[in-house]
Amino acid sequence: MRADRVFAYGAAAGLVTDLLLGDPRRGHPVAAFGRAAGAVERVLWRDHRGWGSLHAVVCAGGAAALGALAARAVRPSPAASVALTGAATWAVVGGTSLAREARVIGRALEAGDVEAARARLPHLCGRDPQTLDADGIARAVVESVAENTSDAVVGALVWGAVAGVPGLVGFRAVNTLDAMVGHRSPRYRRFGWASARLDDVAGWPGARLTAVLAAVAGDDRRGAVRAWRADAGRHPSPNAGPVEASFAGALGVRLGGTLSYGGRVEHRPVLNRDGRAVAVPDIERAVRLSRRVGLLALGACAAARLVVSLVKGHGK
């Protein structure tokens, strides 16, 4: 079976499994990777970019290498290759868990239980929940749904289309390392620099595809494109900017502005300034848009892989 078909069938099976079951309840591979990366960090940590770069190479490179060995081992069997791709896709994507967490917070806000929503918010993002009212929590959820649609779904599919199982596993490893050490705390300002930059590079294509598909699948296509062009470059993150701006325009809401992480206040630019303030019902709208974007991304990545295979075949 050709590699493009292996990816298409396996990735589709993985997304369906994620839709039906969500993340694995026990023994999640990403959690196991996190524990291994933490152990490597304890050995390698120095307040130095070079040691942080070594940490990133060992952890992300090791994960991708294991994926490559597994893919090579099952290559003689098309069924096993599809099964491995499906299992890897299920392990690395998190669309269902993302939707579940967002909806839990949305239901709490609809019931008027702001304290319950604040208690749940750290499961979804790193904002300081005690500083947020109901509308602020809703805005944080919509922004997190937008950004994680790229990080937890589309980006993984893009790299799966490019490099198969090693691409799926390697992308999630890079994304996890960024979450672990890529933030600008005193401990990780230098050590986590390489992981953060690697995540920026790995996330670049998925973020742009997410922004395009949000415009295609959203309620206001022109608004999404307009917000992306006008505001994405003003965001401090090169990848979150296009995604959040496109989602803001597609949903007709304003995102960005003042927020707080770990007691540190940030004043970020407003995205889609002409939109209205985020309301609680926009959480469900964002979740549905995220679902549509994920399905479109699967189709786009499978089609791109097929086209590349056909071009290579004609070139021989």
mmCIF file of C-alpha atoms in Angstrom:
data_model
loop_
_atom_site.group_PDB
_atom_site.id
_atom_site.type_symbol
_atom_site.label_atom_id
_atom_site.label_comp_id
_atom_site.label_asym_id
_atom_site.label_seq_id
_atom_site.Cartn_x
_atom_site.Cartn_y
_atom_site.Cartn_z
ATOM 1 C CA MET A 1 0.000 0.000 0.000
ATOM 2 C CA ARG A 2 1.313 3.453 -0.927
ATOM 3 C CA ALA A 3 2.422 5.747 1.889
ATOM 4 C CA ASP A 4 -0.216 8.361 1.039
ATOM 5 C CA ARG A 5 -3.003 5.818 1.533
ATOM 6 C CA VAL A 6 -1.463 4.547 4.754
ATOM 7 C CA PHE A 7 -1.495 8.094 6.100
ATOM 8 C CA ALA A 8 -5.016 8.872 4.886
ATOM 9 C CA TYR A 9 -6.583 5.695 6.289
ATOM 10 C CA GLY A 10 -4.565 5.754 9.505
ATOM 11 C CA ALA A 11 -5.102 9.436 10.254
ATOM 12 C CA ALA A 12 -8.829 9.111 9.587
ATOM 13 C CA ALA A 13 -9.019 6.103 11.920
ATOM 14 C CA GLY A 14 -7.089 8.004 14.585
ATOM 15 C CA LEU A 15 -9.371 11.038 14.393
ATOM 16 C CA VAL A 16 -12.484 8.856 14.561
ATOM 17 C CA THR A 17 -11.058 7.060 17.607
ATOM 18 C CA ASP A 18 -10.323 10.392 19.251
ATOM 19 C CA LEU A 19 -13.876 11.534 18.475
ATOM 20 C CA LEU A 20 -15.359 8.394 20.023
ATOM 21 C CA LEU A 21 -13.018 7.856 22.968
ATOM 22 C CA GLY A 22 -11.067 11.048 23.572
ATOM 23 C CA ASP A 23 -7.559 10.754 24.984
ATOM 24 C CA PRO A 24 -6.407 7.394 26.400
ATOM 25 C CA ARG A 25 -7.496 7.266 30.043
ATOM 26 C CA ARG A 26 -4.424 5.453 31.305
ATOM 27 C CA GLY A 27 -0.879 5.165 30.083
ATOM 28 C CA HIS A 28 -1.114 8.159 27.759
ATOM 29 C CA PRO A 29 2.025 8.190 25.562
ATOM 30 C CA VAL A 30 2.317 11.971 25.844
ATOM 31 C CA ALA A 31 2.345 11.721 29.651
ATOM 32 C CA ALA A 32 5.036 9.035 29.399
ATOM 33 C CA PHE A 33 7.063 11.308 27.131
ATOM 34 C CA GLY A 34 6.661 14.141 29.619
ATOM 35 C CA ARG A 35 8.039 11.993 32.425
ATOM 36 C CA ALA A 36 10.977 10.927 30.264
ATOM 37 C CA ALA A 37 11.694 14.527 29.214
ATOM 38 C CA GLY A 38 11.579 15.563 32.865
ATOM 39 C CA ALA A 39 14.122 12.895 33.737
ATOM 40 C CA VAL A 40 16.415 14.058 30.947
ATOM 41 C CA GLU A 41 16.009 17.643 32.144
ATOM 42 C CA ARG A 42 17.144 16.697 35.653
ATOM 43 C CA VAL A 43 20.380 15.351 34.164
ATOM 44 C CA LEU A 44 21.033 18.079 31.592
ATOM 45 C CA TRP A 45 19.667 21.267 33.157
ATOM 46 C CA ARG A 46 22.058 24.185 33.126
ATOM 47 C CA ASP A 47 21.188 27.850 32.857
ATOM 48 C CA HIS A 48 22.515 27.844 29.298
ATOM 49 C CA ARG A 49 21.034 27.763 25.788
ATOM 50 C CA GLY A 50 23.430 25.080 24.616
ATOM 51 C CA TRP A 51 22.332 22.587 27.262
ATOM 52 C CA GLY A 52 18.716 23.438 26.529
ATOM 53 C CA SER A 53 19.332 22.769 22.839
ATOM 54 C CA LEU A 54 20.803 19.385 23.702
ATOM 55 C CA HIS A 55 17.729 18.627 25.818
ATOM 56 C CA ALA A 56 15.440 19.486 22.894
ATOM 57 C CA VAL A 57 17.423 17.362 20.439
ATOM 58 C CA VAL A 58 17.606 14.353 22.753
ATOM 59 C CA CYS A 59 13.906 14.429 23.656
ATOM 60 C CA ALA A 60 12.249 15.420 20.383
ATOM 61 C CA GLY A 61 14.794 13.592 18.244
ATOM 62 C CA GLY A 62 14.501 10.484 20.369
ATOM 63 C CA ALA A 63 10.708 10.476 20.080
ATOM 64 C CA ALA A 64 10.833 10.884 16.298
ATOM 65 C CA ALA A 65 13.472 8.155 16.041
ATOM 66 C CA LEU A 66 11.304 5.714 17.997
ATOM 67 C CA GLY A 67 8.429 6.543 15.664
ATOM 68 C CA ALA A 68 10.640 5.871 12.659
ATOM 69 C CA LEU A 69 11.791 2.518 14.053
ATOM 70 C CA ALA A 70 8.199 1.475 14.743
ATOM 71 C CA ALA A 71 7.084 2.514 11.242
ATOM 72 C CA ARG A 72 9.967 0.609 9.675
ATOM 73 C CA ALA A 73 9.161 -2.507 11.684
ATOM 74 C CA VAL A 74 5.559 -2.680 10.428
ATOM 75 C CA ARG A 75 6.244 -1.514 6.860
ATOM 76 C CA PRO A 76 5.908 -5.006 5.304
ATOM 77 C CA SER A 77 2.291 -5.155 6.525
ATOM 78 C CA PRO A 78 -0.125 -2.524 5.140
ATOM 79 C CA ALA A 79 -2.685 -3.321 7.836
ATOM 80 C CA ALA A 80 -0.124 -2.910 10.608
ATOM 81 C CA SER A 81 1.140 0.314 9.044
ATOM 82 C CA VAL A 82 -2.378 1.761 8.976
ATOM 83 C CA ALA A 83 -2.969 0.586 12.551
ATOM 84 C CA LEU A 84 0.262 2.185 13.767
ATOM 85 C CA THR A 85 -0.564 5.467 12.012
ATOM 86 C CA GLY A 86 -4.049 5.381 13.528
ATOM 87 C CA ALA A 87 -2.688 4.700 17.008
ATOM 88 C CA ALA A 88 -0.105 7.467 16.677
ATOM 89 C CA THR A 89 -2.733 9.926 15.445
ATOM 90 C CA TRP A 90 -5.049 9.050 18.321
ATOM 91 C CA ALA A 91 -2.195 9.491 20.796
ATOM 92 C CA VAL A 92 -1.053 12.898 19.555
ATOM 93 C CA VAL A 93 -4.272 14.718 18.620
ATOM 94 C CA GLY A 94 -6.441 16.157 21.358
ATOM 95 C CA GLY A 95 -9.481 17.637 19.669
ATOM 96 C CA THR A 96 -12.058 15.771 21.729
ATOM 97 C CA SER A 97 -10.430 16.559 25.069
ATOM 98 C CA LEU A 98 -10.128 20.184 23.994
ATOM 99 C CA ALA A 99 -13.831 20.345 23.156
ATOM 100 C CA ARG A 100 -14.781 18.529 26.355
ATOM 101 C CA GLU A 101 -12.872 20.905 28.616
ATOM 102 C CA ALA A 102 -14.213 23.970 26.827
ATOM 103 C CA ARG A 103 -17.790 22.716 27.119
ATOM 104 C CA VAL A 104 -17.421 21.918 30.828
ATOM 105 C CA ILE A 105 -16.405 25.522 31.455
ATOM 106 C CA GLY A 106 -19.153 26.773 29.161
ATOM 107 C CA ARG A 107 -21.818 24.816 31.063
ATOM 108 C CA ALA A 108 -20.566 26.178 34.366
ATOM 109 C CA LEU A 109 -20.783 29.727 33.041
ATOM 110 C CA GLU A 110 -24.267 29.115 31.625
ATOM 111 C CA ALA A 111 -25.341 27.954 35.100
ATOM 112 C CA GLY A 112 -23.885 31.116 36.621
ATOM 113 C CA ASP A 113 -21.231 29.174 38.544
ATOM 114 C CA VAL A 114 -18.215 31.375 37.880
ATOM 115 C CA GLU A 115 -16.194 29.748 40.673
ATOM 116 C CA ALA A 116 -16.569 26.317 39.092
ATOM 117 C CA ALA A 117 -15.499 27.770 35.750
ATOM 118 C CA ARG A 118 -12.457 29.373 37.377
ATOM 119 C CA ALA A 119 -11.529 26.072 39.012
ATOM 120 C CA ARG A 120 -11.725 24.277 35.678
ATOM 121 C CA LEU A 121 -9.907 26.832 33.527
ATOM 122 C CA PRO A 122 -6.365 25.624 34.416
ATOM 123 C CA HIS A 123 -7.237 22.309 32.739
ATOM 124 C CA LEU A 124 -7.421 24.233 29.465
ATOM 125 C CA CYS A 125 -4.913 27.094 29.656
ATOM 126 C CA GLY A 126 -2.415 28.833 31.893
ATOM 127 C CA ARG A 127 -4.359 32.018 32.641
ATOM 128 C CA ASP A 128 -4.797 33.243 36.203
ATOM 129 C CA PRO A 129 -8.495 32.422 36.688
ATOM 130 C CA GLN A 130 -9.040 34.502 39.816
ATOM 131 C CA THR A 131 -8.533 37.708 37.849
ATOM 132 C CA LEU A 132 -11.282 36.850 35.338
ATOM 133 C CA ASP A 133 -15.012 37.433 35.372
ATOM 134 C CA ALA A 134 -17.446 35.314 33.326
ATOM 135 C CA ASP A 135 -16.801 37.195 30.080
ATOM 136 C CA GLY A 136 -13.044 37.058 30.642
ATOM 137 C CA ILE A 137 -13.203 33.311 31.190
ATOM 138 C CA ALA A 138 -15.257 32.896 28.012
ATOM 139 C CA ARG A 139 -12.688 34.896 26.055
ATOM 140 C CA ALA A 140 -9.837 32.812 27.477
ATOM 141 C CA VAL A 141 -11.640 29.603 26.475
ATOM 142 C CA VAL A 142 -12.272 30.783 22.909
ATOM 143 C CA GLU A 143 -8.638 31.850 22.533
ATOM 144 C CA SER A 144 -7.452 28.508 23.892
ATOM 145 C CA VAL A 145 -9.751 26.562 21.576
ATOM 146 C CA ALA A 146 -8.378 28.519 18.631
ATOM 147 C CA GLU A 147 -4.709 28.101 19.528
ATOM 148 C CA ASN A 148 -5.031 24.439 20.480
ATOM 149 C CA THR A 149 -6.886 23.601 17.288
ATOM 150 C CA SER A 150 -3.569 24.328 15.616
ATOM 151 C CA ASP A 151 -1.323 22.805 18.283
ATOM 152 C CA ALA A 152 -3.359 19.725 19.158
ATOM 153 C CA VAL A 153 -4.922 18.814 15.815
ATOM 154 C CA VAL A 154 -3.899 20.563 12.608
ATOM 155 C CA GLY A 155 -0.170 20.837 13.252
ATOM 156 C CA ALA A 156 0.088 17.131 14.016
ATOM 157 C CA LEU A 157 -1.795 16.225 10.822
ATOM 158 C CA VAL A 158 0.469 18.462 8.748
ATOM 159 C CA TRP A 159 3.617 16.778 10.031
ATOM 160 C CA GLY A 160 1.985 13.372 9.733
ATOM 161 C CA ALA A 161 1.379 14.115 6.061
ATOM 162 C CA VAL A 162 5.006 15.238 5.661
ATOM 163 C CA ALA A 163 6.767 12.460 7.564
ATOM 164 C CA GLY A 164 4.257 9.809 8.638
ATOM 165 C CA VAL A 165 4.450 8.398 12.157
ATOM 166 C CA PRO A 166 7.806 10.094 12.968
ATOM 167 C CA GLY A 167 6.232 13.423 11.968
ATOM 168 C CA LEU A 168 3.178 12.871 14.172
ATOM 169 C CA VAL A 169 5.232 11.816 17.178
ATOM 170 C CA GLY A 170 7.987 14.390 16.655
ATOM 171 C CA PHE A 171 5.552 17.292 16.382
ATOM 172 C CA ARG A 172 3.757 16.368 19.588
ATOM 173 C CA ALA A 173 7.102 15.937 21.351
ATOM 174 C CA VAL A 174 8.181 19.437 20.289
ATOM 175 C CA ASN A 175 4.830 20.898 21.356
ATOM 176 C CA THR A 176 5.039 19.158 24.738
ATOM 177 C CA LEU A 177 8.596 20.353 25.336
ATOM 178 C CA ASP A 178 7.511 23.922 24.666
ATOM 179 C CA ALA A 179 4.747 23.577 27.261
ATOM 180 C CA MET A 180 7.225 22.137 29.766
ATOM 181 C CA VAL A 181 10.263 24.399 29.385
ATOM 182 C CA GLY A 182 9.477 26.964 26.684
ATOM 183 C CA HIS A 183 8.071 29.687 28.933
ATOM 184 C CA ARG A 184 10.053 32.670 30.134
ATOM 185 C CA SER A 185 10.466 31.827 33.786
ATOM 186 C CA PRO A 186 13.827 32.424 35.481
ATOM 187 C CA ARG A 187 14.605 28.698 35.300
ATOM 188 C CA TYR A 188 13.779 28.283 31.619
ATOM 189 C CA ARG A 189 14.584 31.634 30.018
ATOM 190 C CA ARG A 190 17.817 30.205 28.585
ATOM 191 C CA PHE A 191 17.363 26.456 28.975
ATOM 192 C CA GLY A 192 13.967 26.493 27.256
ATOM 193 C CA TRP A 193 14.943 28.855 24.435
ATOM 194 C CA ALA A 194 15.645 26.078 21.908
ATOM 195 C CA SER A 195 12.401 24.243 22.681
ATOM 196 C CA ALA A 196 10.394 27.436 22.251
ATOM 197 C CA ARG A 197 12.059 28.308 18.946
ATOM 198 C CA LEU A 198 11.705 24.743 17.664
ATOM 199 C CA ASP A 199 8.001 24.854 18.497
ATOM 200 C CA ASP A 200 7.668 28.131 16.568
ATOM 201 C CA VAL A 201 9.235 26.523 13.500
ATOM 202 C CA ALA A 202 7.295 23.252 13.749
ATOM 203 C CA GLY A 203 4.015 25.052 14.353
ATOM 204 C CA TRP A 204 4.357 27.536 11.480
ATOM 205 C CA PRO A 205 2.699 25.505 8.660
ATOM 206 C CA GLY A 206 -0.092 24.151 10.850
ATOM 207 C CA ALA A 207 -0.946 27.598 12.172
ATOM 208 C CA ARG A 208 -1.293 29.035 8.655
ATOM 209 C CA LEU A 209 -3.421 26.095 7.521
ATOM 210 C CA THR A 210 -5.596 26.491 10.622
ATOM 211 C CA ALA A 211 -6.092 30.178 9.868
ATOM 212 C CA VAL A 212 -7.035 29.429 6.257
ATOM 213 C CA LEU A 213 -9.486 26.691 7.232
ATOM 214 C CA ALA A 214 -11.056 28.831 9.967
ATOM 215 C CA ALA A 215 -11.790 31.416 7.300
ATOM 216 C CA VAL A 216 -13.224 28.731 5.004
ATOM 217 C CA ALA A 217 -15.347 27.070 7.696
ATOM 218 C CA GLY A 218 -16.345 30.133 9.719
ATOM 219 C CA ASP A 219 -19.501 32.228 9.623
ATOM 220 C CA ASP A 220 -17.694 35.312 8.274
ATOM 221 C CA ARG A 221 -15.017 34.446 5.738
ATOM 222 C CA ARG A 222 -14.199 38.022 4.811
ATOM 223 C CA GLY A 223 -14.032 39.009 8.452
ATOM 224 C CA ALA A 224 -11.615 36.177 9.171
ATOM 225 C CA VAL A 225 -9.297 37.144 6.331
ATOM 226 C CA ARG A 226 -9.512 40.832 7.226
ATOM 227 C CA ALA A 227 -8.663 40.205 10.900
ATOM 228 C CA TRP A 228 -5.833 37.852 9.961
ATOM 229 C CA ARG A 229 -4.249 40.376 7.623
ATOM 230 C CA ALA A 230 -4.716 43.328 9.955
ATOM 231 C CA ASP A 231 -3.934 41.877 13.367
ATOM 232 C CA ALA A 232 -1.983 38.597 13.218
ATOM 233 C CA GLY A 233 1.390 40.298 12.996
ATOM 234 C CA ARG A 234 0.705 42.352 16.110
ATOM 235 C CA HIS A 235 0.423 39.251 18.309
ATOM 236 C CA PRO A 236 3.597 38.305 20.239
ATOM 237 C CA SER A 237 3.362 34.702 19.036
ATOM 238 C CA PRO A 238 4.120 34.099 15.342
ATOM 239 C CA ASN A 239 1.720 31.148 15.282
ATOM 240 C CA ALA A 240 -1.026 32.019 17.750
ATOM 241 C CA GLY A 241 -1.476 35.392 16.015
ATOM 242 C CA PRO A 242 -2.832 34.124 12.662
ATOM 243 C CA VAL A 243 -4.957 31.436 14.321
ATOM 244 C CA GLU A 244 -6.581 33.638 16.968
ATOM 245 C CA ALA A 245 -7.096 36.518 14.542
ATOM 246 C CA SER A 246 -8.757 34.259 11.977
ATOM 247 C CA PHE A 247 -10.988 32.656 14.605
ATOM 248 C CA ALA A 248 -11.914 36.103 15.941
ATOM 249 C CA GLY A 249 -12.945 37.311 12.503
ATOM 250 C CA ALA A 250 -14.753 34.069 11.641
ATOM 251 C CA LEU A 251 -16.762 34.232 14.875
ATOM 252 C CA GLY A 252 -17.268 38.004 14.755
ATOM 253 C CA VAL A 253 -15.749 38.583 18.210
ATOM 254 C CA ARG A 254 -12.832 40.480 19.748
ATOM 255 C CA LEU A 255 -9.961 38.499 21.197
ATOM 256 C CA GLY A 256 -6.722 39.567 22.849
ATOM 257 C CA GLY A 257 -6.266 42.446 25.243
ATOM 258 C CA THR A 258 -5.054 42.375 28.839
ATOM 259 C CA LEU A 259 -4.421 38.984 30.449
ATOM 260 C CA SER A 260 -2.455 37.482 33.322
ATOM 261 C CA TYR A 261 -0.142 34.458 33.400
ATOM 262 C CA GLY A 262 1.446 33.331 36.655
ATOM 263 C CA GLY A 263 0.894 36.742 38.218
ATOM 264 C CA ARG A 264 2.464 38.507 35.214
ATOM 265 C CA VAL A 265 0.135 40.944 33.429
ATOM 266 C CA GLU A 266 0.425 41.202 29.637
ATOM 267 C CA HIS A 267 -1.232 43.803 27.436
ATOM 268 C CA ARG A 268 -1.739 42.109 24.085
ATOM 269 C CA PRO A 269 -3.195 43.741 20.983
ATOM 270 C CA VAL A 270 -6.906 43.401 20.351
ATOM 271 C CA LEU A 271 -7.695 41.051 17.454
ATOM 272 C CA ASN A 272 -10.658 41.938 15.222
ATOM 273 C CA ARG A 273 -11.293 45.232 16.969
ATOM 274 C CA ASP A 274 -14.609 45.745 15.156
ATOM 275 C CA GLY A 275 -16.042 42.523 16.551
ATOM 276 C CA ARG A 276 -18.221 42.285 19.641
ATOM 277 C CA ALA A 277 -17.120 41.103 23.073
ATOM 278 C CA VAL A 278 -17.008 37.339 23.599
ATOM 279 C CA ALA A 279 -20.109 35.892 25.245
ATOM 280 C CA VAL A 280 -20.639 32.476 26.825
ATOM 281 C CA PRO A 281 -22.476 31.003 23.762
ATOM 282 C CA ASP A 282 -19.370 31.739 21.680
ATOM 283 C CA ILE A 283 -17.589 28.882 23.445
ATOM 284 C CA GLU A 284 -19.826 26.347 21.710
ATOM 285 C CA ARG A 285 -19.459 28.193 18.415
ATOM 286 C CA ALA A 286 -15.674 28.065 18.752
ATOM 287 C CA VAL A 287 -15.765 24.338 19.539
ATOM 288 C CA ARG A 288 -17.882 23.641 16.456
ATOM 289 C CA LEU A 289 -15.573 25.725 14.294
ATOM 290 C CA SER A 290 -12.603 23.808 15.709
ATOM 291 C CA ARG A 291 -14.263 20.518 14.770
ATOM 292 C CA ARG A 292 -14.866 21.666 11.205
ATOM 293 C CA VAL A 293 -11.296 22.905 10.887
ATOM 294 C CA GLY A 294 -9.935 19.558 12.102
ATOM 295 C CA LEU A 295 -11.953 17.576 9.566
ATOM 296 C CA LEU A 296 -10.991 19.925 6.750
ATOM 297 C CA ALA A 297 -7.349 19.655 7.803
ATOM 298 C CA LEU A 298 -7.516 15.867 7.520
ATOM 299 C CA GLY A 299 -8.874 16.170 3.992
ATOM 300 C CA ALA A 300 -6.348 18.828 3.000
ATOM 301 C CA CYS A 301 -3.358 16.895 4.382
ATOM 302 C CA ALA A 302 -4.446 13.601 2.826
ATOM 303 C CA ALA A 303 -5.027 15.302 -0.530
ATOM 304 C CA ALA A 304 -1.642 17.044 -0.391
ATOM 305 C CA ARG A 305 0.092 13.746 0.393
ATOM 306 C CA LEU A 306 -1.701 12.108 -2.545
ATOM 307 C CA VAL A 307 -0.709 14.897 -4.952
ATOM 308 C CA VAL A 308 2.937 14.670 -3.897
ATOM 309 C CA SER A 309 2.895 10.896 -4.422
ATOM 310 C CA LEU A 310 1.355 11.272 -7.869
ATOM 311 C CA VAL A 311 3.891 13.924 -8.874
ATOM 312 C CA LYS A 312 6.751 11.720 -7.707
ATOM 313 C CA GLY A 313 5.263 8.792 -9.569
ATOM 314 C CA HIS A 314 5.033 10.717 -12.840
ATOM 315 C CA GLY A 315 8.573 11.976 -12.375
ATOM 316 C CA LYS A 316 10.040 8.478 -12.396
#
